[in-house]
Amino acid sequence: MKDVGLVLEGGGMRGLYTAGVLDTLMNEEIKVGGMVTVSAGALFGINYASGQKGRALRYNKTYIKDKRYMGIRQLIKTGDIISKDFAYYTVPFSLDVFDEDAFKQSGIDFYATVTNMETGQAEYKHITEPFKEMEVLRASGSMPFVSKPIKLDGTYYLDGGVADSIPFEKAKELGFNKRLVILTRPLAYRKTKPNSFLIDRWYKNYPKFKETLKNRYLNYNNTVEKIIEEEKRGETFVIRPSQTIPIKRLERDPNKLQAMYDLGVKDTLERLEELKRYITNIVD
């Protein structure tokens, strides 16, 4: 399905909803030609490209309460609330191994969104060797305030969701005739204006980044409205949570992670026939 592009929103542990959706797509052998992802959408969604059904849920439930994985202790110790060494290297390289060979053989063009702190703009990194490009994936998921900026080729980056929370316009730019967008918030959700004073103080050395961060709520809400309009016209297919599950961005309750995942499975199964019709009706 080279004409179908998959767009994955972030949202921290709400991304387990996305994992449930993607595992269901794998069960049904629904394939896409490319993926444009951001933050948790990149970190969890990459398992779809490698065909590793169940992996995102498994390693998160296994290690979510492990002090080596994430938490205030990590933030104080390293400046990152999610451990660089354990979460991005020990787990995928040793404890729950990511299948890079399968990823390469999938034929899926995989893009991870990052935010350039100098320009305040989104950049879309084409991931071809995840193990070598782990820092790009880490940058995509490094949330403001609780993560240190990550240096890539001499430039500092943070969470791609700051500049482009739902990169569906990039999927259109890449030429995908059909877009399957997976969101992690219900239909009625809209972001609210952030604390500008805190942003100004925290990122005073990055004026363009801080303006992007201040306006993130506006960009997000405008993007959601555009997606809804395309959805109504049948140009984009959207799977989003059918209900609100109270879950923190850095949730550590395995039962809530499971509930978010299960909702993704349920919502996808309920829309499955509709989705299959949408995908197979490829038009120029």
mmCIF file of C-alpha atoms in Angstrom:
data_model
loop_
_atom_site.group_PDB
_atom_site.id
_atom_site.type_symbol
_atom_site.label_atom_id
_atom_site.label_comp_id
_atom_site.label_asym_id
_atom_site.label_seq_id
_atom_site.Cartn_x
_atom_site.Cartn_y
_atom_site.Cartn_z
ATOM 1 C CA MET A 1 0.000 0.000 0.000
ATOM 2 C CA LYS A 2 2.586 2.543 -1.126
ATOM 3 C CA ASP A 3 -0.079 5.243 -1.457
ATOM 4 C CA VAL A 4 -1.088 5.018 2.211
ATOM 5 C CA GLY A 5 0.725 7.133 4.787
ATOM 6 C CA LEU A 6 0.384 6.595 8.524
ATOM 7 C CA VAL A 7 0.494 9.697 10.763
ATOM 8 C CA LEU A 8 1.111 9.174 14.471
ATOM 9 C CA GLU A 9 0.551 11.791 17.183
ATOM 10 C CA GLY A 10 2.604 11.755 20.398
ATOM 11 C CA GLY A 11 1.341 12.127 23.947
ATOM 12 C CA GLY A 12 3.656 10.207 26.248
ATOM 13 C CA MET A 13 2.026 7.096 27.664
ATOM 14 C CA ARG A 14 -1.190 7.914 25.815
ATOM 15 C CA GLY A 15 0.825 6.465 22.955
ATOM 16 C CA LEU A 16 -0.157 3.022 24.232
ATOM 17 C CA TYR A 17 -3.478 3.766 22.517
ATOM 18 C CA THR A 18 -1.540 4.027 19.262
ATOM 19 C CA ALA A 19 0.236 0.763 20.078
ATOM 20 C CA GLY A 20 -3.143 -0.946 20.402
ATOM 21 C CA VAL A 21 -4.244 0.424 17.050
ATOM 22 C CA LEU A 22 -1.024 -0.626 15.324
ATOM 23 C CA ASP A 23 -1.007 -4.120 16.780
ATOM 24 C CA THR A 24 -4.545 -4.568 15.464
ATOM 25 C CA LEU A 25 -3.430 -3.388 12.022
ATOM 26 C CA MET A 26 -0.635 -5.971 12.148
ATOM 27 C CA ASN A 27 -3.128 -8.682 13.106
ATOM 28 C CA GLU A 28 -5.172 -7.756 10.047
ATOM 29 C CA GLU A 29 -2.047 -7.535 7.853
ATOM 30 C CA ILE A 30 -2.834 -3.919 6.965
ATOM 31 C CA LYS A 31 0.304 -2.320 5.583
ATOM 32 C CA VAL A 32 1.304 1.211 4.642
ATOM 33 C CA GLY A 33 3.987 2.761 2.482
ATOM 34 C CA GLY A 34 5.258 5.325 4.950
ATOM 35 C CA MET A 35 4.970 6.710 8.450
ATOM 36 C CA VAL A 36 5.301 10.295 9.632
ATOM 37 C CA THR A 37 5.586 10.203 13.398
ATOM 38 C CA VAL A 38 6.313 12.411 16.369
ATOM 39 C CA SER A 39 7.396 11.842 19.969
ATOM 40 C CA ALA A 40 5.700 8.761 21.458
ATOM 41 C CA GLY A 41 4.237 8.115 18.015
ATOM 42 C CA ALA A 42 7.785 7.590 16.787
ATOM 43 C CA LEU A 43 9.008 5.634 19.806
ATOM 44 C CA PHE A 44 6.058 3.244 19.926
ATOM 45 C CA GLY A 45 5.125 3.343 16.248
ATOM 46 C CA ILE A 46 8.495 2.115 15.044
ATOM 47 C CA ASN A 47 7.464 -1.343 16.262
ATOM 48 C CA TYR A 48 4.829 -1.430 13.524
ATOM 49 C CA ALA A 49 7.549 -0.932 10.921
ATOM 50 C CA SER A 50 9.585 -3.768 12.452
ATOM 51 C CA GLY A 51 6.514 -6.008 12.753
ATOM 52 C CA GLN A 52 6.957 -6.472 16.511
ATOM 53 C CA LYS A 53 3.397 -6.828 17.676
ATOM 54 C CA GLY A 54 2.972 -6.361 21.402
ATOM 55 C CA ARG A 55 6.467 -5.018 22.039
ATOM 56 C CA ALA A 56 5.528 -1.432 23.006
ATOM 57 C CA LEU A 57 3.004 -2.608 25.589
ATOM 58 C CA ARG A 58 5.261 -5.376 26.852
ATOM 59 C CA TYR A 59 8.379 -3.374 27.638
ATOM 60 C CA ASN A 60 6.444 -0.469 29.097
ATOM 61 C CA LYS A 61 4.463 -2.673 31.468
ATOM 62 C CA THR A 62 7.619 -4.569 32.385
ATOM 63 C CA TYR A 63 9.803 -1.574 33.173
ATOM 64 C CA ILE A 64 7.430 1.305 33.901
ATOM 65 C CA LYS A 65 8.058 1.095 37.655
ATOM 66 C CA ASP A 66 11.763 0.392 37.282
ATOM 67 C CA LYS A 67 13.705 3.318 38.756
ATOM 68 C CA ARG A 68 16.192 2.959 35.911
ATOM 69 C CA TYR A 69 13.494 3.773 33.311
ATOM 70 C CA MET A 70 11.973 7.102 34.256
ATOM 71 C CA GLY A 71 10.940 9.344 37.116
ATOM 72 C CA ILE A 72 11.943 12.264 39.316
ATOM 73 C CA ARG A 73 15.069 10.430 40.445
ATOM 74 C CA GLN A 74 16.232 10.241 36.830
ATOM 75 C CA LEU A 75 15.398 13.905 36.297
ATOM 76 C CA ILE A 76 17.443 15.005 39.291
ATOM 77 C CA LYS A 77 20.317 12.685 38.469
ATOM 78 C CA THR A 78 20.608 13.249 34.720
ATOM 79 C CA GLY A 79 18.399 16.183 33.717
ATOM 80 C CA ASP A 80 16.141 13.809 31.756
ATOM 81 C CA ILE A 81 12.992 12.369 33.279
ATOM 82 C CA ILE A 82 13.326 9.375 30.938
ATOM 83 C CA SER A 83 16.668 7.621 31.163
ATOM 84 C CA LYS A 84 18.829 7.886 28.084
ATOM 85 C CA ASP A 85 20.919 4.831 28.859
ATOM 86 C CA PHE A 86 18.209 2.459 30.056
ATOM 87 C CA ALA A 87 15.172 3.424 27.956
ATOM 88 C CA TYR A 88 16.939 4.120 24.675
ATOM 89 C CA TYR A 89 19.889 1.760 24.782
ATOM 90 C CA THR A 90 19.634 -1.032 27.371
ATOM 91 C CA VAL A 91 16.014 -1.960 26.583
ATOM 92 C CA PRO A 92 16.094 -1.942 22.736
ATOM 93 C CA PHE A 93 19.635 -3.284 22.439
ATOM 94 C CA SER A 94 19.550 -5.937 25.169
ATOM 95 C CA LEU A 95 16.414 -6.491 27.265
ATOM 96 C CA ASP A 96 13.614 -6.363 24.662
ATOM 97 C CA VAL A 97 15.545 -6.223 21.425
ATOM 98 C CA PHE A 98 14.288 -4.086 18.559
ATOM 99 C CA ASP A 99 14.368 -5.971 15.245
ATOM 100 C CA GLU A 100 16.295 -3.576 13.050
ATOM 101 C CA ASP A 101 16.639 -6.093 10.219
ATOM 102 C CA ALA A 102 12.866 -6.462 9.982
ATOM 103 C CA PHE A 103 12.527 -2.675 10.048
ATOM 104 C CA LYS A 104 14.892 -2.343 7.087
ATOM 105 C CA GLN A 105 13.152 -5.111 5.160
ATOM 106 C CA SER A 106 9.670 -3.638 5.680
ATOM 107 C CA GLY A 107 10.031 -1.112 2.854
ATOM 108 C CA ILE A 108 8.291 1.509 5.014
ATOM 109 C CA ASP A 109 9.631 5.057 4.790
ATOM 110 C CA PHE A 110 9.807 6.147 8.408
ATOM 111 C CA TYR A 111 10.034 9.792 9.484
ATOM 112 C CA ALA A 112 10.505 11.107 13.028
ATOM 113 C CA THR A 113 9.657 14.744 13.727
ATOM 114 C CA VAL A 114 11.985 16.904 15.826
ATOM 115 C CA THR A 115 11.949 20.604 16.725
ATOM 116 C CA ASN A 116 15.016 22.689 15.920
ATOM 117 C CA MET A 117 15.637 24.914 18.934
ATOM 118 C CA GLU A 118 17.417 27.605 16.924
ATOM 119 C CA THR A 119 14.734 28.013 14.273
ATOM 120 C CA GLY A 120 11.710 26.836 16.234
ATOM 121 C CA GLN A 121 10.720 24.819 13.169
ATOM 122 C CA ALA A 122 9.878 21.154 12.693
ATOM 123 C CA GLU A 123 12.288 18.896 10.851
ATOM 124 C CA TYR A 124 11.416 15.447 9.612
ATOM 125 C CA LYS A 125 14.265 12.973 9.888
ATOM 126 C CA HIS A 126 14.173 9.939 7.613
ATOM 127 C CA ILE A 127 15.088 6.986 9.832
ATOM 128 C CA THR A 128 16.855 4.157 8.011
ATOM 129 C CA GLU A 129 19.078 2.673 10.744
ATOM 130 C CA PRO A 130 17.344 3.070 14.108
ATOM 131 C CA PHE A 131 20.239 1.836 16.223
ATOM 132 C CA LYS A 132 22.594 4.401 14.698
ATOM 133 C CA GLU A 133 19.903 7.084 14.751
ATOM 134 C CA MET A 134 18.653 6.461 18.282
ATOM 135 C CA GLU A 135 19.482 10.039 19.296
ATOM 136 C CA VAL A 136 17.111 11.337 16.622
ATOM 137 C CA LEU A 137 14.332 9.180 18.057
ATOM 138 C CA ARG A 138 15.264 10.345 21.546
ATOM 139 C CA ALA A 139 15.108 13.972 20.426
ATOM 140 C CA SER A 140 11.662 13.436 18.944
ATOM 141 C CA GLY A 141 10.375 12.241 22.319
ATOM 142 C CA SER A 142 12.298 14.607 24.632
ATOM 143 C CA MET A 143 9.617 16.704 26.274
ATOM 144 C CA PRO A 144 10.217 20.365 27.186
ATOM 145 C CA PHE A 145 11.069 21.229 30.811
ATOM 146 C CA VAL A 146 11.885 17.632 31.771
ATOM 147 C CA SER A 147 14.486 16.844 29.091
ATOM 148 C CA LYS A 148 17.839 18.254 28.148
ATOM 149 C CA PRO A 149 18.193 19.484 24.548
ATOM 150 C CA ILE A 150 19.783 16.866 22.308
ATOM 151 C CA LYS A 151 22.604 17.808 19.964
ATOM 152 C CA LEU A 152 22.388 16.449 16.426
ATOM 153 C CA ASP A 153 25.062 17.537 13.938
ATOM 154 C CA GLY A 154 25.861 20.625 15.992
ATOM 155 C CA THR A 155 22.261 21.778 16.502
ATOM 156 C CA TYR A 156 20.037 21.326 19.550
ATOM 157 C CA TYR A 157 16.620 19.687 19.285
ATOM 158 C CA LEU A 158 13.660 18.779 21.470
ATOM 159 C CA ASP A 159 10.246 17.132 21.158
ATOM 160 C CA GLY A 160 8.940 17.266 17.597
ATOM 161 C CA GLY A 161 5.455 17.841 18.970
ATOM 162 C CA VAL A 162 6.391 21.400 19.941
ATOM 163 C CA ALA A 163 6.492 22.489 16.290
ATOM 164 C CA ASP A 164 4.255 19.854 14.704
ATOM 165 C CA SER A 165 2.119 17.777 17.060
ATOM 166 C CA ILE A 166 0.276 15.946 14.271
ATOM 167 C CA PRO A 167 2.452 15.876 11.124
ATOM 168 C CA PHE A 168 -0.271 15.066 8.622
ATOM 169 C CA GLU A 169 0.641 17.986 6.337
ATOM 170 C CA LYS A 170 4.075 16.391 5.926
ATOM 171 C CA ALA A 171 2.393 13.145 4.891
ATOM 172 C CA LYS A 172 0.520 15.072 2.203
ATOM 173 C CA GLU A 173 3.747 16.762 1.109
ATOM 174 C CA LEU A 174 5.385 13.344 0.751
ATOM 175 C CA GLY A 175 2.688 12.382 -1.733
ATOM 176 C CA PHE A 176 0.528 9.895 0.165
ATOM 177 C CA ASN A 177 -2.873 9.862 -1.499
ATOM 178 C CA LYS A 178 -4.444 8.368 1.595
ATOM 179 C CA ARG A 179 -3.642 9.305 5.178
ATOM 180 C CA LEU A 180 -4.430 7.194 8.203
ATOM 181 C CA VAL A 181 -4.101 9.481 11.241
ATOM 182 C CA ILE A 182 -3.948 8.012 14.736
ATOM 183 C CA LEU A 183 -4.641 10.530 17.477
ATOM 184 C CA THR A 184 -4.317 10.045 21.220
ATOM 185 C CA ARG A 185 -6.973 12.540 22.290
ATOM 186 C CA PRO A 186 -10.781 12.296 21.872
ATOM 187 C CA LEU A 187 -12.637 14.355 19.283
ATOM 188 C CA ALA A 188 -13.572 17.231 21.604
ATOM 189 C CA TYR A 189 -10.087 17.796 23.011
ATOM 190 C CA ARG A 190 -8.323 21.101 22.364
ATOM 191 C CA LYS A 191 -5.134 22.446 23.952
ATOM 192 C CA THR A 192 -5.232 25.519 26.181
ATOM 193 C CA LYS A 193 -2.839 28.454 26.361
ATOM 194 C CA PRO A 194 0.343 27.630 28.305
ATOM 195 C CA ASN A 195 2.182 29.619 30.987
ATOM 196 C CA SER A 196 4.156 32.126 28.923
ATOM 197 C CA PHE A 197 6.130 33.372 31.940
ATOM 198 C CA LEU A 198 7.547 29.909 32.599
ATOM 199 C CA ILE A 199 8.424 29.408 28.932
ATOM 200 C CA ASP A 200 10.148 32.802 28.754
ATOM 201 C CA ARG A 201 12.261 32.020 31.795
ATOM 202 C CA TRP A 202 13.091 28.437 30.873
ATOM 203 C CA TYR A 203 13.993 28.957 27.223
ATOM 204 C CA LYS A 204 15.226 32.557 27.252
ATOM 205 C CA ASN A 205 18.262 31.573 25.157
ATOM 206 C CA TYR A 206 16.090 30.138 22.393
ATOM 207 C CA PRO A 207 13.695 32.939 21.346
ATOM 208 C CA LYS A 208 12.262 31.192 18.290
ATOM 209 C CA PHE A 209 11.763 27.928 20.125
ATOM 210 C CA LYS A 210 9.971 29.618 23.000
ATOM 211 C CA GLU A 211 7.584 31.405 20.604
ATOM 212 C CA THR A 212 6.802 28.100 18.924
ATOM 213 C CA LEU A 213 6.185 26.538 22.321
ATOM 214 C CA LYS A 214 3.887 29.393 23.335
ATOM 215 C CA ASN A 215 1.869 29.000 20.146
ATOM 216 C CA ARG A 216 1.794 25.232 20.165
ATOM 217 C CA TYR A 217 -1.781 25.188 21.436
ATOM 218 C CA LEU A 218 -2.958 27.315 18.508
ATOM 219 C CA ASN A 219 -1.117 25.240 15.927
ATOM 220 C CA TYR A 220 -2.393 22.024 17.466
ATOM 221 C CA ASN A 221 -6.013 23.170 17.543
ATOM 222 C CA ASN A 222 -5.842 24.468 13.961
ATOM 223 C CA THR A 223 -4.379 21.162 12.802
ATOM 224 C CA VAL A 224 -7.141 19.220 14.536
ATOM 225 C CA GLU A 225 -9.775 21.332 12.751
ATOM 226 C CA LYS A 226 -8.103 20.741 9.374
ATOM 227 C CA ILE A 227 -8.006 17.009 9.991
ATOM 228 C CA ILE A 228 -11.686 16.985 10.939
ATOM 229 C CA GLU A 229 -12.545 18.756 7.684
ATOM 230 C CA GLU A 230 -10.519 16.294 5.614
ATOM 231 C CA GLU A 231 -12.104 13.440 7.531
ATOM 232 C CA LYS A 232 -15.572 14.728 6.658
ATOM 233 C CA ARG A 233 -14.610 14.868 2.986
ATOM 234 C CA GLY A 234 -13.290 11.318 3.080
ATOM 235 C CA GLU A 235 -9.738 12.420 2.304
ATOM 236 C CA THR A 236 -8.227 11.315 5.615
ATOM 237 C CA PHE A 237 -9.155 8.436 7.898
ATOM 238 C CA VAL A 238 -8.832 9.105 11.621
ATOM 239 C CA ILE A 239 -8.763 6.732 14.573
ATOM 240 C CA ARG A 240 -8.991 8.522 17.926
ATOM 241 C CA PRO A 241 -9.960 7.510 21.475
ATOM 242 C CA SER A 242 -13.707 6.988 21.760
ATOM 243 C CA GLN A 243 -13.556 7.897 25.436
ATOM 244 C CA THR A 244 -11.286 9.691 27.865
ATOM 245 C CA ILE A 245 -9.139 7.505 30.065
ATOM 246 C CA PRO A 246 -7.489 9.466 32.889
ATOM 247 C CA ILE A 247 -3.830 8.808 32.228
ATOM 248 C CA LYS A 248 -0.754 10.924 32.879
ATOM 249 C CA ARG A 249 1.731 11.744 30.152
ATOM 250 C CA LEU A 250 4.282 9.788 32.207
ATOM 251 C CA GLU A 251 1.831 7.300 33.702
ATOM 252 C CA ARG A 252 3.369 4.526 35.820
ATOM 253 C CA ASP A 253 0.276 2.435 36.545
ATOM 254 C CA PRO A 254 0.476 -0.710 34.359
ATOM 255 C CA ASN A 255 -3.302 -1.143 34.539
ATOM 256 C CA LYS A 256 -3.865 2.268 32.982
ATOM 257 C CA LEU A 257 -1.334 1.508 30.264
ATOM 258 C CA GLN A 258 -3.226 -1.692 29.512
ATOM 259 C CA ALA A 259 -6.549 0.164 29.478
ATOM 260 C CA MET A 260 -5.218 2.701 26.976
ATOM 261 C CA TYR A 261 -3.888 -0.091 24.771
ATOM 262 C CA ASP A 262 -7.145 -2.047 24.990
ATOM 263 C CA LEU A 263 -9.124 1.029 23.944
ATOM 264 C CA GLY A 264 -6.921 1.327 20.847
ATOM 265 C CA VAL A 265 -7.661 -2.285 19.955
ATOM 266 C CA LYS A 266 -11.396 -1.845 20.556
ATOM 267 C CA ASP A 267 -11.718 1.377 18.567
ATOM 268 C CA THR A 268 -9.805 -0.087 15.626
ATOM 269 C CA LEU A 269 -11.831 -3.284 15.490
ATOM 270 C CA GLU A 270 -15.037 -1.241 15.467
ATOM 271 C CA ARG A 271 -13.817 0.760 12.453
ATOM 272 C CA LEU A 272 -11.991 -2.056 10.696
ATOM 273 C CA GLU A 273 -14.287 -2.654 7.732
ATOM 274 C CA GLU A 274 -14.636 1.074 7.146
ATOM 275 C CA LEU A 275 -10.848 1.418 7.244
ATOM 276 C CA LYS A 276 -10.326 -1.418 4.775
ATOM 277 C CA ARG A 277 -12.744 0.198 2.328
ATOM 278 C CA TYR A 278 -10.938 3.506 2.659
ATOM 279 C CA ILE A 279 -7.503 1.980 2.093
ATOM 280 C CA THR A 280 -8.443 -0.119 -0.906
ATOM 281 C CA ASN A 281 -10.175 2.766 -2.658
ATOM 282 C CA ILE A 282 -6.925 4.415 -3.800
ATOM 283 C CA VAL A 283 -7.388 7.378 -6.109
ATOM 284 C CA ASP A 284 -4.940 9.751 -7.759
#
